Short mmCIF file of C-alpha atoms in Angstrom, two decimals:
data_model
loop_
_atom_site.label_atom_id
_atom_site.label_comp_id
_atom_site.label_asym_id
_atom_site.label_seq_id
_atom_site.Cartn_x
_atom_site.Cartn_y
_atom_site.Cartn_z
CA MET K 1 17.97 5.79 82.92
CA ALA K 2 14.08 5.70 83.11
CA VAL K 3 13.46 6.63 86.87
CA TYR K 4 13.28 10.08 86.61
CA HIS K 5 10.74 10.30 84.03
CA LEU K 6 9.06 7.38 85.59
CA LEU K 7 8.76 9.61 89.20
CA LEU K 8 8.93 12.93 88.47
CA SER K 9 6.38 12.58 85.04
CA THR K 10 3.72 15.36 86.19
CA SER K 11 4.89 16.49 85.82
CA PRO K 12 3.98 18.91 86.45
CA SER K 13 3.09 20.11 91.41
CA LEU K 14 -0.23 22.11 92.63
CA ALA K 15 -0.39 23.82 96.02
CA LEU K 16 -2.09 26.30 97.71
CA PRO K 17 -2.69 29.49 96.55
CA PRO K 18 0.03 32.22 97.28
CA ARG K 19 -0.51 35.66 98.18
CA ARG K 20 -2.36 37.75 95.24
CA PRO K 21 -0.11 40.33 93.71
CA ASN K 22 -0.73 43.96 95.09
CA PHE K 23 -1.43 45.76 91.60
CA SER K 24 -1.99 49.96 92.36
CA SER K 25 -4.94 51.49 90.69
CA ASN K 26 -1.92 53.94 89.69
CA ARG K 27 0.32 51.57 87.98
CA ARG K 28 0.30 50.62 84.84
CA ILE K 29 1.65 46.81 83.58
CA PRO K 30 3.18 46.61 80.62
CA ALA K 31 1.20 43.68 78.15
CA HIS K 32 3.05 41.63 76.18
CA PRO K 33 2.48 42.13 72.69
CA ARG K 34 1.67 38.39 71.13
CA LEU K 35 -0.75 37.75 74.61
CA THR K 36 -3.92 40.05 73.12
CA LYS K 37 -6.50 38.73 75.88
CA LEU K 38 -4.06 39.80 78.99
CA PRO K 39 -4.79 42.77 80.48
CA SER K 40 -2.37 45.90 80.25
CA SER K 41 -3.44 47.46 83.45
CA PRO K 42 -5.39 44.24 85.93
CA PRO K 43 -7.18 45.15 88.47
CA SER K 44 -6.19 43.32 92.04
CA SER K 45 -8.59 40.26 90.98
CA SER K 46 -8.36 39.89 87.42
CA LEU K 47 -4.58 37.74 87.43
CA PRO K 48 -4.31 34.82 89.69
CA ALA K 49 -2.26 34.79 91.73
CA ILE K 50 1.82 33.25 91.31
CA ARG K 51 4.97 33.69 93.23
CA LYS K 52 6.56 35.45 90.50
CA THR K 53 3.93 37.69 88.99
CA LEU K 54 5.01 40.00 86.11
CA VAL K 55 8.75 40.41 87.28
CA ARG K 56 11.48 41.26 84.40
CA SER K 57 14.12 38.53 83.32
CA THR K 58 16.79 37.83 85.50
CA LEU K 59 18.53 37.65 82.45
CA ARG K 60 18.32 40.56 80.55
CA GLU K 61 15.38 42.71 79.56
CA ASP K 62 14.76 41.42 76.01
CA PRO K 63 12.26 43.51 73.44
CA VAL K 64 10.46 41.68 71.59
CA SER K 65 10.83 43.83 68.84
CA PRO K 66 12.70 46.82 67.53
CA ASP K 67 10.07 48.98 67.90
CA ALA K 68 8.96 47.52 72.04
CA GLU K 69 8.05 50.38 73.99
CA SER K 70 8.58 47.95 77.08
CA PRO K 71 10.51 44.93 77.26
CA THR K 72 9.50 41.26 77.62
CA LEU K 73 8.08 40.07 80.79
CA LEU K 74 7.90 36.70 82.37
CA ILE K 75 3.95 35.87 83.73
CA GLY K 76 5.79 32.18 85.12
CA GLU K 77 9.16 31.72 87.24
CA ASP K 78 12.33 31.17 85.88
CA SER K 79 13.66 27.67 85.68
CA ALA K 80 16.29 25.85 87.43
CA ALA K 81 17.30 29.06 89.14
CA PHE K 82 19.54 27.99 91.50
CA GLU K 83 21.38 30.24 94.02
CA LEU K 84 23.64 29.11 96.59
CA GLY K 85 24.31 31.75 98.82
CA LYS K 86 20.65 31.46 99.53
CA GLN K 87 20.76 27.77 100.47
CA LYS K 88 20.82 26.83 104.45
CA LEU K 89 22.71 23.97 105.28
CA VAL K 90 20.04 22.51 108.01
CA SER K 91 18.17 22.63 105.08
CA TRP K 92 19.93 19.71 102.92
CA VAL K 93 20.69 17.77 106.15
CA TYR K 94 17.00 17.39 106.42
CA PHE K 95 17.35 16.03 103.12
CA GLY K 96 20.29 13.84 103.77
CA VAL K 97 18.44 12.59 106.78
CA ILE K 98 14.84 12.17 105.39
CA LEU K 99 16.83 10.26 101.74
CA GLY K 100 17.96 7.77 104.47
CA VAL K 101 15.09 6.96 106.21
CA VAL K 102 13.03 6.54 102.77
CA LEU K 103 15.57 4.38 101.08
CA TYR K 104 16.13 2.17 104.20
CA VAL K 105 11.96 1.65 104.23
CA LEU K 106 11.85 1.20 100.69
CA ASN K 107 14.36 -1.39 101.10
CA VAL K 108 13.00 -3.24 104.44
CA VAL K 109 8.24 -3.10 102.86
CA TRP K 110 9.54 -3.17 98.79
CA ILE K 111 13.05 -4.27 97.87
CA ASP K 112 13.77 -7.20 100.28
CA ASN K 113 12.21 -10.78 99.35
CA SER K 114 12.27 -11.74 102.30
CA THR K 115 10.98 -8.56 104.36
CA GLY K 116 9.01 -6.90 101.23
CA PHE K 117 6.15 -6.57 99.05
CA GLY K 118 7.95 -6.26 96.17
CA LYS K 119 8.57 -9.37 94.69
CA SER K 120 4.85 -10.81 95.50
CA TYR K 121 3.23 -7.74 94.36
CA ILE K 122 5.36 -8.60 90.23
CA ASP K 123 4.07 -12.06 90.89
CA ALA K 124 0.37 -11.15 91.10
CA VAL K 125 0.57 -9.02 88.18
CA SER K 126 2.33 -11.46 85.64
CA THR K 127 -0.04 -14.58 86.78
CA ILE K 128 -2.53 -11.82 85.25
CA SER K 129 -1.14 -13.18 81.63
CA GLY K 130 2.18 -15.13 80.46
CA SER K 131 3.11 -12.63 77.84
CA PRO K 132 5.49 -9.90 79.34
CA GLU K 133 4.10 -7.88 77.39
CA VAL K 134 1.09 -7.59 78.73
CA ALA K 135 2.49 -7.65 82.11
CA MET K 136 4.90 -4.79 81.69
CA LEU K 137 1.94 -2.78 79.82
CA MET K 138 -0.27 -3.68 83.37
CA LEU K 139 2.80 -2.47 85.64
CA ILE K 140 2.64 0.80 83.38
CA LEU K 141 -0.86 0.77 83.67
CA ILE K 142 -0.93 0.64 87.76
CA PHE K 143 1.68 3.15 88.20
CA ALA K 144 0.45 5.75 85.79
CA THR K 145 -2.95 5.53 87.28
CA VAL K 146 -2.37 5.78 90.63
CA HIS K 147 0.59 8.99 89.64
CA SER K 148 -1.92 10.80 87.77
CA GLY K 149 -4.79 10.06 90.29
CA LEU K 150 -2.93 11.17 92.82
CA ALA K 151 -1.93 14.45 91.36
CA SER K 152 -5.26 15.12 90.12
CA LEU K 153 -6.58 15.03 93.87
CA ARG K 154 -3.73 17.29 95.11
CA ASP K 155 -6.13 20.12 95.26
CA VAL K 156 -8.05 18.35 97.81
CA GLY K 157 -5.39 16.12 99.81
CA GLU K 158 -3.53 18.92 100.37
CA LYS K 159 -6.52 21.21 101.84
CA LEU K 160 -7.13 18.15 103.95
CA ILE K 161 -3.82 16.51 105.07
CA GLY K 162 -1.45 19.92 104.39
CA GLU K 163 1.12 20.00 101.39
CA ARG K 164 4.44 17.69 103.17
CA ALA K 165 1.62 15.42 104.34
CA PHE K 166 0.26 15.26 101.42
CA ARG K 167 3.49 14.74 98.67
CA VAL K 168 4.87 11.64 101.66
CA LEU K 169 2.14 10.18 100.18
CA PHE K 170 2.04 11.11 96.78
CA ALA K 171 6.53 9.99 96.66
CA GLY K 172 5.56 6.61 99.25
CA VAL K 173 3.26 5.48 97.26
CA SER K 174 4.28 5.99 94.11
CA LEU K 175 8.08 5.32 94.51
CA PRO K 176 8.01 1.61 94.43
CA LEU K 177 5.02 1.39 91.48
CA ALA K 178 8.09 3.15 89.85
CA MET K 179 10.46 1.09 90.65
CA SER K 180 8.93 -2.52 90.61
CA THR K 181 8.06 -0.96 86.63
CA ILE K 182 11.50 -0.47 86.31
CA VAL K 183 13.33 -3.87 87.65
CA PHE K 184 10.92 -5.43 86.14
CA PHE K 185 11.88 -3.44 82.50
CA ILE K 186 15.12 -3.92 83.73
CA ASN K 187 15.17 -8.55 83.86
CA HIS K 188 12.47 -8.63 80.88
CA ARG K 189 13.85 -6.11 78.62
CA TYR K 190 15.18 -8.71 75.94
CA ASP K 191 12.07 -11.25 76.67
CA GLY K 192 9.41 -11.81 74.12
CA SER K 193 10.02 -11.70 70.31
CA GLN K 194 12.74 -9.61 68.54
CA LEU K 195 10.79 -7.37 65.54
CA TRP K 196 14.67 -5.45 64.09
CA ARG K 197 17.90 -5.77 65.10
CA LEU K 198 20.68 -2.97 64.34
CA GLN K 199 22.72 -2.90 67.29
CA GLY K 200 25.76 -4.02 64.88
CA VAL K 201 24.85 -0.88 62.71
CA PRO K 202 27.38 1.64 62.36
CA GLY K 203 26.82 4.64 64.20
CA VAL K 204 23.33 3.76 66.59
CA HIS K 205 25.06 2.98 69.16
CA GLU K 206 26.04 6.49 69.26
CA ALA K 207 23.37 8.32 68.06
CA ILE K 208 21.16 6.52 70.88
CA TRP K 209 24.06 7.02 73.05
CA VAL K 210 22.74 11.07 72.06
CA ALA K 211 19.16 10.72 72.55
CA ASN K 212 19.34 9.03 75.58
CA PHE K 213 21.90 12.25 76.94
CA VAL K 214 19.53 14.94 75.98
CA SER K 215 16.51 13.16 76.71
CA PHE K 216 17.29 13.46 80.59
CA PHE K 217 17.52 17.48 79.66
CA PHE K 218 14.13 17.99 78.73
CA LEU K 219 13.26 16.81 83.11
CA TYR K 220 10.32 19.30 84.02
CA PRO K 221 11.62 21.79 86.16
CA SER K 222 10.11 21.02 89.31
CA THR K 223 12.51 18.33 89.49
CA PHE K 224 15.01 20.97 90.39
CA ASN K 225 12.98 21.52 92.90
CA LEU K 226 14.89 18.75 95.72
CA LEU K 227 13.34 19.98 99.59
CA GLU K 228 9.77 20.15 97.61
CA VAL K 229 10.57 16.37 96.21
CA ALA K 230 11.23 15.91 100.19
CA ALA K 231 9.13 17.99 101.52
CA VAL K 232 11.90 19.89 103.06
CA ASP K 233 10.62 22.70 101.42
CA LYS K 234 6.95 23.41 101.38
CA PRO K 235 6.03 21.99 98.68
CA LYS K 236 4.18 24.25 95.62
CA MET K 237 2.98 24.39 92.46
CA HIS K 238 5.64 26.40 90.15
CA LEU K 239 4.40 28.14 87.13
CA TRP K 240 7.88 27.73 84.78
CA GLU K 241 8.55 29.92 81.85
CA THR K 242 12.05 30.17 80.86
CA GLY K 243 15.05 27.73 79.89
CA ILE K 244 13.70 24.49 78.41
CA MET K 245 9.46 25.70 78.52
CA ARG K 246 10.85 28.14 75.47
CA ILE K 247 11.45 24.76 73.61
CA THR K 248 8.21 22.41 74.89
CA ARG K 249 5.84 23.81 77.56
CA HIS K 250 6.24 19.76 78.73
CA PRO K 251 9.66 19.18 78.73
CA GLN K 252 8.96 15.54 80.68
CA MET K 253 7.08 14.36 77.54
CA VAL K 254 9.13 15.17 74.98
CA GLY K 255 12.09 13.62 77.23
CA GLN K 256 10.37 9.97 78.28
CA ILE K 257 9.36 9.43 74.16
CA VAL K 258 12.86 10.42 73.25
CA TRP K 259 14.26 7.81 75.46
CA CYS K 260 11.31 5.32 74.84
CA LEU K 261 12.60 5.84 71.09
CA ALA K 262 16.03 4.64 72.14
CA HIS K 263 15.46 2.38 74.23
CA THR K 264 13.12 1.01 71.46
CA LEU K 265 14.76 1.22 68.70
CA TRP K 266 18.32 -0.15 70.33
CA ILE K 267 16.16 -3.27 71.56
CA GLY K 268 14.41 -4.06 69.04
CA ASN K 269 11.99 -6.29 70.50
CA SER K 270 7.79 -6.49 71.66
CA VAL K 271 8.77 -5.84 75.27
CA ALA K 272 10.78 -2.93 74.61
CA ALA K 273 7.46 -1.54 72.33
CA SER K 274 5.10 -2.19 74.44
CA ALA K 275 6.70 -0.59 77.63
CA SER K 276 7.34 2.51 74.80
CA LEU K 277 3.64 2.53 74.38
CA GLY K 278 2.87 2.58 77.89
CA LEU K 279 5.09 5.20 78.65
CA ILE K 280 4.04 7.46 75.73
CA ALA K 281 0.47 7.19 76.39
CA HIS K 282 0.67 7.62 80.12
CA HIS K 283 3.15 10.71 79.08
CA LEU K 284 0.40 12.38 76.48
CA PHE K 285 -2.54 12.27 79.34
CA GLY K 286 -0.12 13.83 81.75
CA ALA K 287 0.25 16.51 79.36
CA TRP K 288 -2.75 17.28 79.00
CA ASN K 289 -4.22 16.90 82.98
CA GLY K 290 -1.30 19.10 83.41
CA ASP K 291 -2.11 21.43 81.07
CA ARG K 292 -5.78 20.95 82.90
CA ARG K 293 -4.66 21.72 86.16
CA LEU K 294 -2.22 24.71 85.38
CA ALA K 295 -5.53 26.71 84.11
CA LYS K 296 -8.04 25.59 86.94
CA ARG K 297 -4.77 27.02 89.47
CA TYR K 298 -3.49 30.42 87.26
CA GLY K 299 -6.24 31.08 84.48
CA ASP K 300 -5.05 33.92 82.97
CA ALA K 301 -1.64 33.67 83.54
CA PHE K 302 -1.29 29.81 82.19
CA GLU K 303 -3.28 30.87 78.78
CA GLY K 304 -1.14 33.89 78.31
CA ILE K 305 2.31 31.42 78.58
CA LYS K 306 0.59 28.55 76.94
CA LYS K 307 0.23 31.14 73.82
CA ARG K 308 3.54 32.31 73.87
CA THR K 309 4.24 28.28 74.68
CA SER K 310 4.32 24.51 72.47
CA ILE K 311 3.44 21.06 73.40
CA ILE K 312 5.58 20.72 70.03
CA PRO K 313 9.14 20.95 70.62
CA PHE K 314 10.31 24.61 68.83
CA ALA K 315 6.87 25.56 68.03
CA ALA K 316 5.91 28.60 69.54
CA ILE K 317 9.47 29.93 68.75
CA ILE K 318 9.22 28.78 65.14
CA GLU K 319 5.68 30.70 64.53
CA GLY K 320 7.21 33.86 66.86
CA ARG K 321 5.11 33.25 69.86
CA GLN K 322 8.12 32.79 71.50
CA VAL K 323 11.16 35.23 70.93
CA LEU K 324 14.11 33.71 73.08
CA PRO K 325 17.23 36.39 74.32
CA GLU K 326 20.15 36.62 72.53
CA ASP K 327 21.87 35.01 76.11
CA TYR K 328 19.33 32.14 75.87
CA TYR K 329 22.73 30.00 76.89
CA LYS K 330 22.62 31.12 80.41
CA GLU K 331 19.08 29.48 81.19
CA PHE K 332 21.30 26.24 80.72
CA VAL K 333 24.07 27.36 82.22
CA ARG K 334 23.53 26.32 85.99
CA LEU K 335 24.22 23.93 89.06
CA PRO K 336 21.35 21.65 88.29
CA TYR K 337 22.12 20.32 84.40
CA LEU K 338 25.28 20.49 85.52
CA ALA K 339 24.21 17.82 87.90
CA ILE K 340 21.58 16.42 85.38
CA THR K 341 24.74 16.06 83.07
CA ALA K 342 26.74 14.49 85.46
CA LEU K 343 24.71 12.05 86.69
CA THR K 344 23.11 11.14 83.19
CA VAL K 345 26.74 10.21 81.93
CA GLY K 346 27.24 8.41 85.27
CA ALA K 347 24.21 6.20 84.83
CA TYR K 348 25.37 4.66 81.24
CA PHE K 349 28.81 3.97 82.97
CA ALA K 350 25.73 2.51 85.73
CA HIS K 351 23.84 -0.15 83.26
CA PRO K 352 26.28 -3.11 84.31
CA LEU K 353 25.49 -1.92 87.86
CA MET K 354 21.45 -1.46 87.65
CA GLN K 355 21.23 -4.54 86.00
CA GLY K 356 23.13 -6.91 88.38
CA ALA K 357 20.95 -5.75 91.30
CA SER K 358 17.40 -5.61 89.21
CA PHE K 359 18.72 -9.29 88.20
CA ARG K 360 19.10 -10.16 91.72
CA LEU K 361 16.06 -9.41 92.93
CA HIS K 362 14.34 -12.27 90.85
CA TRP K 363 11.50 -10.13 90.02
#
């Protein structure tokens, strides 16, 4: 179940600067009452451009306080929005073709032990130390270095080879490394020293199941843009503001921490603990790196969203910096989250198949 968190932890995505919004000199943009540093009447050069800048919420106009003169305005984009009527059939046909080609190439070049390099890669890392814990940490370190390193170089890379080509490079390198790490974890999850054993304790299995289920609702919203993930649409950097972003500005990090704690509690050994240590450290760095890149790209616009949100879940809401609309639930009643629900339940029942497929690779 860790594949979503491993592959799309960036969360966080960058792109070429979109067109700057046209603020007329005689138009006044109401400032959010809590964003004291955002100019209430910005000239055309004062706010960095974002794809949907200062648009009213598509869900409702929510007053921040009873005596507020204007409704709350969104600085960023509406998360997980999916309008079926705007989808193009040909784009999804391209997506299916690209997915098939990627899986075929991945199988030949990496998965198939007779033609691919996956087993050789695992063997090379494993020979560094006879310890499965060390091998687990090394695999995560290699993946994290490549994944976060390429994310940090994305601005430069996209200028050199273009957004789509860089996305292909990014995915082409990250995907096999992530898969190797996942397969190694599945095959060696019960190696190492047993630290505790809670699998027979009443209620633990149910609590772990709920925690794992909830963790996948903390996916970063860019994950849902499958056409951009596959480079069918031109990949963009998004400044999300609604949905899960109201709870935490770094949902991918939070979801990964919940997933790691749940699996470590259930398995209870040193290999699971080392995997969790490595993944959590990677996502903590990703949170810092993601904020750094967003601040560099969007400047004051990101700082405005930063003031309304928090890294720790619900902190901004408790402190009054984030005001939830009364119909907040509608930001989750959307097709991407319905798909996540189905896929998460399906992945749980598919665990035996995943374990069997991993074992047959002998990685």
